[in-house]
mmCIF file of C-alpha atoms in Angstrom:
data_model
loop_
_atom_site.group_PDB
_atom_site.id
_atom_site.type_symbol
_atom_site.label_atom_id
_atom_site.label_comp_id
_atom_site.label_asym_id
_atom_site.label_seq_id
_atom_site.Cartn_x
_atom_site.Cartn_y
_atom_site.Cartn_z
ATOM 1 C CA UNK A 3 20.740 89.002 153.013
ATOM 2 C CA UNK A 4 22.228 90.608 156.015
ATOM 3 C CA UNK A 5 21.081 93.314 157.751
ATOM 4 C CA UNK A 6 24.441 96.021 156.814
ATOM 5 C CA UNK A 7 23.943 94.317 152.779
ATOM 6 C CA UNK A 8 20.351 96.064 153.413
ATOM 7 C CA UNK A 9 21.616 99.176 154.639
ATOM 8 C CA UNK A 10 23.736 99.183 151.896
ATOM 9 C CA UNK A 11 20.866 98.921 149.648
ATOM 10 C CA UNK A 12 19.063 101.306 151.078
ATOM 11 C CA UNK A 13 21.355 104.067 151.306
ATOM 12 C CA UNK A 14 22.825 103.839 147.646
ATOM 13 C CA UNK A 15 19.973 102.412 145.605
ATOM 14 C CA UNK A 16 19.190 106.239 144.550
ATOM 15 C CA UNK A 17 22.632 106.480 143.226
ATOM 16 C CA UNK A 18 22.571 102.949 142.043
ATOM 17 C CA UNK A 19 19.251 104.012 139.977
ATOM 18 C CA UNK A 20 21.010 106.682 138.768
ATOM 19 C CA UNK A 21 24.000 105.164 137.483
ATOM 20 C CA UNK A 22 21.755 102.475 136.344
ATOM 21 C CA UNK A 23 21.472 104.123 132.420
ATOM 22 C CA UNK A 24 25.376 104.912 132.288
ATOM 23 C CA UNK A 25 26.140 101.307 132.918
ATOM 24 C CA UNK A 26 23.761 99.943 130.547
ATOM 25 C CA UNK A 27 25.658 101.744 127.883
ATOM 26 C CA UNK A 28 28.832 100.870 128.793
ATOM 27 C CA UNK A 29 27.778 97.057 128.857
ATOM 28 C CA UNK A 30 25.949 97.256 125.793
ATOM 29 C CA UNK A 31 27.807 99.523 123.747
ATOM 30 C CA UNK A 32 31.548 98.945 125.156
ATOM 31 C CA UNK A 33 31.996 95.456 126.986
ATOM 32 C CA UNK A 34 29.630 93.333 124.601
ATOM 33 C CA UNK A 35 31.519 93.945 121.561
ATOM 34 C CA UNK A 36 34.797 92.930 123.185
ATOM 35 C CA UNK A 37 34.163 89.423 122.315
ATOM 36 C CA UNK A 38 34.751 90.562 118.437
ATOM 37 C CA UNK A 39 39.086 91.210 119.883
ATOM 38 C CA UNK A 40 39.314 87.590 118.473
ATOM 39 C CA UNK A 41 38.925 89.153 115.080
ATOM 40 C CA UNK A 42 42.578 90.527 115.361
ATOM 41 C CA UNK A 43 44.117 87.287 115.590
ATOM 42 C CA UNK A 44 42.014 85.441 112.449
ATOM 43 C CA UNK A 45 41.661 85.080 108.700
ATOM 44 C CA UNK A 46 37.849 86.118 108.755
ATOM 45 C CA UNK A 47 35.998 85.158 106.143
ATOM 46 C CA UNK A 48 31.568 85.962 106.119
ATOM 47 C CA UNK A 49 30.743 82.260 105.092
ATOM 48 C CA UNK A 50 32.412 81.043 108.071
ATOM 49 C CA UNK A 51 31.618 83.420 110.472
ATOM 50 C CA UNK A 52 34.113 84.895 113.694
ATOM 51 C CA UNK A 53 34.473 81.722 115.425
ATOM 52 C CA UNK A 54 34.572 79.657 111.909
ATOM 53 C CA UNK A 55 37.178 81.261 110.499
ATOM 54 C CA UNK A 56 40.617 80.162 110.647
ATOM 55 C CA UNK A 57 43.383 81.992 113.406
ATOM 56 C CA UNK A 58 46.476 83.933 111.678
ATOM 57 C CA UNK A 59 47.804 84.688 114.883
ATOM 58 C CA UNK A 60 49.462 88.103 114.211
ATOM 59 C CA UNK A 61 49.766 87.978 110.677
ATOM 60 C CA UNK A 62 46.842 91.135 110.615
ATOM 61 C CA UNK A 63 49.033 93.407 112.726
ATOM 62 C CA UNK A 64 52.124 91.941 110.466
ATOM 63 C CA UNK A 65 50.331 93.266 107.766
ATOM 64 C CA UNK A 66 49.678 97.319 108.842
ATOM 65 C CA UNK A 67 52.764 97.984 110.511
ATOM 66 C CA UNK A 68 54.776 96.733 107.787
ATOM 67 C CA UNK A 69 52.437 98.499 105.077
ATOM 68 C CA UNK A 70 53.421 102.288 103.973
ATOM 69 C CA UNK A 71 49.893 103.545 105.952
ATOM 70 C CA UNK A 72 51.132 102.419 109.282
ATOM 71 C CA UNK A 73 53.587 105.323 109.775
ATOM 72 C CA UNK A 74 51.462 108.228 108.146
ATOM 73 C CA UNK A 75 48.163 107.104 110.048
ATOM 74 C CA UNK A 76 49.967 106.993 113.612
ATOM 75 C CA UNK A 77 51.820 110.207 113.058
ATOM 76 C CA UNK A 78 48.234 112.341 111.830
ATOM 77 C CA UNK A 79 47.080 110.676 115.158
ATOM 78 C CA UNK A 80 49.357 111.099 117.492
ATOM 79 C CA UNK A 81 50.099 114.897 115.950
ATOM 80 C CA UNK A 82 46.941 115.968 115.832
ATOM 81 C CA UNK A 83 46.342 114.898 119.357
ATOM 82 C CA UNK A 84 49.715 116.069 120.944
ATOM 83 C CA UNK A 85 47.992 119.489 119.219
ATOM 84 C CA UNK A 86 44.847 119.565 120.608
ATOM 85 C CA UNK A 87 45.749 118.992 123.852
ATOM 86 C CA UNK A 88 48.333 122.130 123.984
ATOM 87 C CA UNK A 89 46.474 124.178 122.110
ATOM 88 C CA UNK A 90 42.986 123.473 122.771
ATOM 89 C CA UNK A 91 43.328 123.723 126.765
ATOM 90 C CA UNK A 92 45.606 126.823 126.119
ATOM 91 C CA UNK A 93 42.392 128.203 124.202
ATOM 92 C CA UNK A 94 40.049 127.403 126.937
ATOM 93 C CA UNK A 95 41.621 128.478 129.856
ATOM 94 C CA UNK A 96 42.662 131.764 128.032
ATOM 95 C CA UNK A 97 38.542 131.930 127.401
ATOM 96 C CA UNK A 98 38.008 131.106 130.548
ATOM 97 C CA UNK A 99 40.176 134.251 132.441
ATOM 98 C CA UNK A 100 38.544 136.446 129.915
ATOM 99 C CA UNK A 101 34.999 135.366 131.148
ATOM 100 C CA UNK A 102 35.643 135.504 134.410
ATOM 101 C CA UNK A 103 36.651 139.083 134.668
ATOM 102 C CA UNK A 104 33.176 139.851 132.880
ATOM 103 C CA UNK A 105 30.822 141.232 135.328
ATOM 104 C CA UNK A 106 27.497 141.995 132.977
ATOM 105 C CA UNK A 107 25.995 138.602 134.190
ATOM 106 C CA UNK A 108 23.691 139.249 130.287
ATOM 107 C CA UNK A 109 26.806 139.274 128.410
ATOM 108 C CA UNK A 110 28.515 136.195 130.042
ATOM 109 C CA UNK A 111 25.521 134.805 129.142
ATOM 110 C CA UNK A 112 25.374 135.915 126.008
ATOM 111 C CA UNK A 113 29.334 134.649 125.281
ATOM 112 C CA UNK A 114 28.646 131.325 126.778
ATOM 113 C CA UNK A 115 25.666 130.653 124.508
ATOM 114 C CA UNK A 116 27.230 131.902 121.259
ATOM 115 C CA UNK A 117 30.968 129.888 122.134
ATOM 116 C CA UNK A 118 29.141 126.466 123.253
ATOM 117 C CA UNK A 119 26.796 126.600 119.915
ATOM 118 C CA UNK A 120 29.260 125.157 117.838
ATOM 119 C CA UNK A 121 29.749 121.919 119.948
ATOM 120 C CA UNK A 122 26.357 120.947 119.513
ATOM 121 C CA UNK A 123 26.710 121.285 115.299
ATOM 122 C CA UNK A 124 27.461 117.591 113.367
ATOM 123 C CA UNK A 125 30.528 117.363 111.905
ATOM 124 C CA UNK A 126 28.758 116.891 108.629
ATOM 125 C CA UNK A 127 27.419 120.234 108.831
ATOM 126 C CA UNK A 128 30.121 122.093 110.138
ATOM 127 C CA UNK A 129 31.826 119.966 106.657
ATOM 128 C CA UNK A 130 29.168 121.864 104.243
ATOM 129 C CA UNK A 131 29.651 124.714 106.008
ATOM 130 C CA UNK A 132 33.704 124.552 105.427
ATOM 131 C CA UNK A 133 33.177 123.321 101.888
ATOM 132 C CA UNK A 134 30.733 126.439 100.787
ATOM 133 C CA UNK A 135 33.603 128.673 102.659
ATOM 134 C CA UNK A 136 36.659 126.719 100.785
ATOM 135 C CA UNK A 137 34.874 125.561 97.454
ATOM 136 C CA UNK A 138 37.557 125.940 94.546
ATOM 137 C CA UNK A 139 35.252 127.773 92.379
ATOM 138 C CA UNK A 140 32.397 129.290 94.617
ATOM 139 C CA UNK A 141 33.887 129.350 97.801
ATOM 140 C CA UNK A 142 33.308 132.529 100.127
ATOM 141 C CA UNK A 143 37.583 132.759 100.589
ATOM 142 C CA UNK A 144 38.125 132.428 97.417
ATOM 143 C CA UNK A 145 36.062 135.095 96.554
ATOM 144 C CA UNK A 146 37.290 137.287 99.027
ATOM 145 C CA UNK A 147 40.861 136.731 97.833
ATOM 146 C CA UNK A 148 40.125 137.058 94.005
ATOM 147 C CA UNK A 149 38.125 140.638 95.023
ATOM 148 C CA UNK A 150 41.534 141.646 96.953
ATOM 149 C CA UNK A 151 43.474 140.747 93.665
ATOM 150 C CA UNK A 152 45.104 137.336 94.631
ATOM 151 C CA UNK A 153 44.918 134.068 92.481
ATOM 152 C CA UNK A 154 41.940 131.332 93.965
ATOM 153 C CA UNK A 155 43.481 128.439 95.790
ATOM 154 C CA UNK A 156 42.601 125.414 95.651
ATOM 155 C CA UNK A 157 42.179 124.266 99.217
ATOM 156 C CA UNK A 158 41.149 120.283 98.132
ATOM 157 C CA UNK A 159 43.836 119.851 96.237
ATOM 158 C CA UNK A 160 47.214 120.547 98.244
ATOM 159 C CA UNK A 161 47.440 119.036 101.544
ATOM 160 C CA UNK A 162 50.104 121.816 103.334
ATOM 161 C CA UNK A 163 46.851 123.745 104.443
ATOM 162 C CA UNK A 164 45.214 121.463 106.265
ATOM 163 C CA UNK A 165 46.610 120.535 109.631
ATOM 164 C CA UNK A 166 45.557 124.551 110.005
ATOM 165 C CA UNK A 167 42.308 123.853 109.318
ATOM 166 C CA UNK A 168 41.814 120.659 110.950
ATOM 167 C CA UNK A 169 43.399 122.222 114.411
ATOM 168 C CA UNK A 170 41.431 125.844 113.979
ATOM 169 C CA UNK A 171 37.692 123.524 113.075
ATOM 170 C CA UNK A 172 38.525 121.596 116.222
ATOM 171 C CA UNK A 173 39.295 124.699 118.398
ATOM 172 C CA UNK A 174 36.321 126.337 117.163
ATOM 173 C CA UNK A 175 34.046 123.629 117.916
ATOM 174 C CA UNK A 176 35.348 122.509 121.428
ATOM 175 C CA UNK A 177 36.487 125.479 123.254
ATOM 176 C CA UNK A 178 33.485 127.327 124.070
ATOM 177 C CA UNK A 179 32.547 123.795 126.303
ATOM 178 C CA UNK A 180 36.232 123.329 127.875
ATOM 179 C CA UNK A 181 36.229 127.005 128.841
ATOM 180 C CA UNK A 182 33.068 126.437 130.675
ATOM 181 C CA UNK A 183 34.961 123.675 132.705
ATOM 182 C CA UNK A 184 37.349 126.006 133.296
ATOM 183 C CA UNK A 185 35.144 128.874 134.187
ATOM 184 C CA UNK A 186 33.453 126.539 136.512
ATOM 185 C CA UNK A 187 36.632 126.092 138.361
ATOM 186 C CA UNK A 188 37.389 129.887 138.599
ATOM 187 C CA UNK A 189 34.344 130.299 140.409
ATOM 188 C CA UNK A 190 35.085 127.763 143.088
ATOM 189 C CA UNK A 191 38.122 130.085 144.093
ATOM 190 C CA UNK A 192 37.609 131.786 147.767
ATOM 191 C CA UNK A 193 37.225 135.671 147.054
ATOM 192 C CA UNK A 194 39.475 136.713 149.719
ATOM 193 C CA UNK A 195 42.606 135.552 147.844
ATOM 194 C CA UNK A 196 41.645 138.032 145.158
ATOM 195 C CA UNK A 197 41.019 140.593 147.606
ATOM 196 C CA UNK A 198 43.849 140.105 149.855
ATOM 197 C CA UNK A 199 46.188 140.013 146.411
ATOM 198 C CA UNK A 200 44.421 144.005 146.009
ATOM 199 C CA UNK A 201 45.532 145.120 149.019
ATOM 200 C CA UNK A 202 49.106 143.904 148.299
ATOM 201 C CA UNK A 203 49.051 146.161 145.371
ATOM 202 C CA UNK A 204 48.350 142.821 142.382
ATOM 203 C CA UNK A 205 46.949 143.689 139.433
ATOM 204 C CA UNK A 206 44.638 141.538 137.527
ATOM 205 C CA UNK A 207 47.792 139.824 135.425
ATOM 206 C CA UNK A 208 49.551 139.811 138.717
ATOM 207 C CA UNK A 209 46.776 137.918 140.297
ATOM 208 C CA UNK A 210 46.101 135.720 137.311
ATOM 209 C CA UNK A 211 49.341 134.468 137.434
ATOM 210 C CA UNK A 212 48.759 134.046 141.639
ATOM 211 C CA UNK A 213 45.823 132.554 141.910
ATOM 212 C CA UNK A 214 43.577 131.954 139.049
ATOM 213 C CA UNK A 215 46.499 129.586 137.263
ATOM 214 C CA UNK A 216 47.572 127.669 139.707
ATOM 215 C CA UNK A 217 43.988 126.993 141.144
ATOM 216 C CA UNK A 218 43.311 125.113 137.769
ATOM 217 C CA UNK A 219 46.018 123.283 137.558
ATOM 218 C CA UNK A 220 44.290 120.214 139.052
ATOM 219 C CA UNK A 221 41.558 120.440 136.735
ATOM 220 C CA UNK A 222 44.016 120.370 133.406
ATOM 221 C CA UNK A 223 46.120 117.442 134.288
ATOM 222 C CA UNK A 224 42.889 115.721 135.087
ATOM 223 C CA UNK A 225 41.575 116.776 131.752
ATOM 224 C CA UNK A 226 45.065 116.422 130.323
ATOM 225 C CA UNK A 227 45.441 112.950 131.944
ATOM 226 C CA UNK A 228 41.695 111.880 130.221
ATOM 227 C CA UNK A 229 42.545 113.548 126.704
ATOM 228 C CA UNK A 230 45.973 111.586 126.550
ATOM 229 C CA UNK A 231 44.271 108.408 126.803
ATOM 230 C CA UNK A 232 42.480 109.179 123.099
ATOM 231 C CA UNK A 233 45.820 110.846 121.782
ATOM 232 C CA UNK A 234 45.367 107.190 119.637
ATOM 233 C CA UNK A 235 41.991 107.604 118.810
ATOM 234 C CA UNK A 236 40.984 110.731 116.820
ATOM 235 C CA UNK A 237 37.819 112.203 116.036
ATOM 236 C CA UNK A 238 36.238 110.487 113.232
ATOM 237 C CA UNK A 239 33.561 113.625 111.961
ATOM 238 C CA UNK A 240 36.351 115.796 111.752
ATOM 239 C CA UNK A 241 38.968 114.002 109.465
ATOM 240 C CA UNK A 242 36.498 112.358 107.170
ATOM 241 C CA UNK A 243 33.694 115.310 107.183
ATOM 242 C CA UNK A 244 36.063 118.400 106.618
ATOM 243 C CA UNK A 245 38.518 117.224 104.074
ATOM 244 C CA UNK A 246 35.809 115.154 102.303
ATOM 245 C CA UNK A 247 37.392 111.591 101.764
ATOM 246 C CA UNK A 248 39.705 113.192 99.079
ATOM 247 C CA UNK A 249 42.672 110.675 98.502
ATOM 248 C CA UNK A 250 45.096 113.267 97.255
ATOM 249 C CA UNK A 251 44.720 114.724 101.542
ATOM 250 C CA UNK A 252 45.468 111.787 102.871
ATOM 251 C CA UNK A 253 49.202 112.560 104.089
ATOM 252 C CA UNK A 254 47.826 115.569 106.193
ATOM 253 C CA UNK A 255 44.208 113.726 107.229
ATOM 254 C CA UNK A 256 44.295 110.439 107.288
ATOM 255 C CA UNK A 257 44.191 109.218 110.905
ATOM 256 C CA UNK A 258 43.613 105.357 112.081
ATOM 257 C CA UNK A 259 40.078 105.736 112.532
ATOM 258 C CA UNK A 260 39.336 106.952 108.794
ATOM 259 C CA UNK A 261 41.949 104.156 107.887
ATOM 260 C CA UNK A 262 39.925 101.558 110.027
ATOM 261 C CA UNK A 263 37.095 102.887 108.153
ATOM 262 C CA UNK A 264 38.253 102.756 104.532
ATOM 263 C CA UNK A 265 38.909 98.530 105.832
ATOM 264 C CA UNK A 266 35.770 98.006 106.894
ATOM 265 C CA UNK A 267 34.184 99.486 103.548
ATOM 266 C CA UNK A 268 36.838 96.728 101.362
ATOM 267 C CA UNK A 269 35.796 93.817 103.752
ATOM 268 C CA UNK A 270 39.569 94.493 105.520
ATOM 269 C CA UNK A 271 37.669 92.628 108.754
ATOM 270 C CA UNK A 272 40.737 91.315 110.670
ATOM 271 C CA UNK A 273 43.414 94.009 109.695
ATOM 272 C CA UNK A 274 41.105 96.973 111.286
ATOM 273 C CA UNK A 275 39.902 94.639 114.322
ATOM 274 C CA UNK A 276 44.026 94.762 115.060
ATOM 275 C CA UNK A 277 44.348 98.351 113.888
ATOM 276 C CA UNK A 278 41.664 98.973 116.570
ATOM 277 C CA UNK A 279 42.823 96.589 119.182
ATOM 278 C CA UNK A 280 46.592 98.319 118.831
ATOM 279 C CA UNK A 281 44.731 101.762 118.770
ATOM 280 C CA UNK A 282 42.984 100.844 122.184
ATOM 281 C CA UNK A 283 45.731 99.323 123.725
ATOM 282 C CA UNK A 284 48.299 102.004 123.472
ATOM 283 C CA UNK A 285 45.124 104.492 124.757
ATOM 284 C CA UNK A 286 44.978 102.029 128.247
ATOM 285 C CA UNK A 287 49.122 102.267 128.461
ATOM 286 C CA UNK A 288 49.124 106.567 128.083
ATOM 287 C CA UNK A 289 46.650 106.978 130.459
ATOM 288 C CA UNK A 290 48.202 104.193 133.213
ATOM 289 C CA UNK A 291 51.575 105.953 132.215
ATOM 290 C CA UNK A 292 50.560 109.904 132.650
ATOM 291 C CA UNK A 293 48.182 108.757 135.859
ATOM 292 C CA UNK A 294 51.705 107.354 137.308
ATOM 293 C CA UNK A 295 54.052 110.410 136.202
ATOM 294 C CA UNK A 296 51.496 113.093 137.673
ATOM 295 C CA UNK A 297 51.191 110.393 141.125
ATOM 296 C CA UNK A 298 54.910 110.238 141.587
ATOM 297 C CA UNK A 299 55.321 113.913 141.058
ATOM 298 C CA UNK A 300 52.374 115.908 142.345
ATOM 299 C CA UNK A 301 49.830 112.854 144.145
ATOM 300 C CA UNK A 302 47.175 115.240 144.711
ATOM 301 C CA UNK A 303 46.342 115.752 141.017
ATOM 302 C CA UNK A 304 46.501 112.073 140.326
ATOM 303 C CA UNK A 305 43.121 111.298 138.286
ATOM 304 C CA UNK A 306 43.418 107.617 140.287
#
């Protein structure tokens, strides 16, 4: 080994060591499995096993995009993401200003805590907790609503309600973290702009606008940029926890990953390998294509 390979070594072998757990994950978990692609272009069947089993070519994405799921499953994806993305970074940089001009250093503690909480809840519970709040019968709403005078709804039974639900649950659960992101990036901001906006006679909406914005701008279309490459790839806990696998939701829940799902429970091996390998290749093309758009226009917030 030469001497600079040494030096090398010896420099990053901390930061190798570091990385070291991260990688074996990504190995394990992520690059192992990709062997199981061929499943996508065969007929499995168990006795024969994945490389017994007889090729069908493209007969398995054939079969979902000409099937009546194919267009309801992309659209709850692709809708619900598009959503989440506007909305949710909306929500967490508006949280985000609103801590920042908080100067009790016990209450911005005591907002942090309380608005990250949720993040760290299962979907499963945060699904009890939405099903003792929506029950039919029981439920805490419709409670309220029969106390105010108004008829009980029916929440699991009508699926108009739920892309509200679905987008507030998500909200709820993710923006205390994002804000903190954002927060983080407020505080990098040099002082004297704020100052220097005072003297010019900015108030704090002027200066908002100014400077706090603009100065997280790079951090959205980097977070923007990362969140568009899983626009195709939803998150499972939320569509099968909170609307409870009822069939008569489908048309306002049913994403591909509850769809690959429901395959994998029927033995549907080869249609959801190429429902996932479609789902992961159009993830890899939106986040090559947004990297390029945000290089050619503004190369400085380019994620790569």
């Amino acid at each position: 080994m030469s001497k600079s390979a040494k030096k090398y070594i010896r420099l990053n072998l901390p930061l190798l060591l570091l990385a070291l757990p991260a990688l074996l994950y990504f190995f394990i978990f992520h690059y192992l499995p990709m062997f199981g692609v061929i499943l996508a272009f065969k007929d499995y069947k168990y006795s024969e096993g994945i490389l017994g089993s007889a090729w069908a070519g493209l007969k398995n994405f054939e079969f979902f995009f000409s099937s009546q799921d194919a267009f309801r499953v992309t659209r709850n994806t692709v809708g619900y993401g598009a959503v989440f993305i506007v909305v949710g970074n909306i929500a967490a940089v508006s949280v985000a200003l609103l801590l920042y001009e908080i100067r009790s250093k016990a209450a911005l503690k005591v907002y942090q805590t309380s608005m990250i909480l949720p993040r760290f809840l299962s979907w499963v519970i945060v699904g009890y907790i939405t099903y003792a709040i929506l029950n039919p019968s029981l439920g805490a709403l419709n409670q309220l609503l029969q106390y105010l005078g108004y008829s009980p709804v029916d929440w699991y039974a009508d699926p108009k309600y739920w892309p509200f639900i679905i987008t507030f649950s998500d909200i709820w659960k993710h923006v205390g973290l994002n804000s903190i992101i954002y927060y983080a990036a407020l505080m990098s901001i040099d002082p004297e702009l704020f100052e220097a906006a005072k003297i010019d006679g900015a108030g704090r909406w002027k200066q908002m606008r100014s400077i706090s914005i603009p100065s997280l701008v790079p951090v959205i279309t980097i977070i923007a940029i990362l969140a568009i490459g899983n626009l195709f790839r939803g998150d499972f806990g939320l569509f099968y926890q909170l609307p409870r696998d009822v069939g008569v939701l489908y048309p306002a829940t049913d994403i591909i990953d509850t769809y690959v799902y429901r395959g994998l429970r029927q033995g549907d091996i080869g249609i959801t390998a190429a429902v996932g390998l479609f789902q992961s290749a159009v993830g890899l093309v939106l986040v090559l294509v947004s990297n390029w758009i945000i290089k050619k226009t503004r190369p400085e917030n380019a994620l790569f």
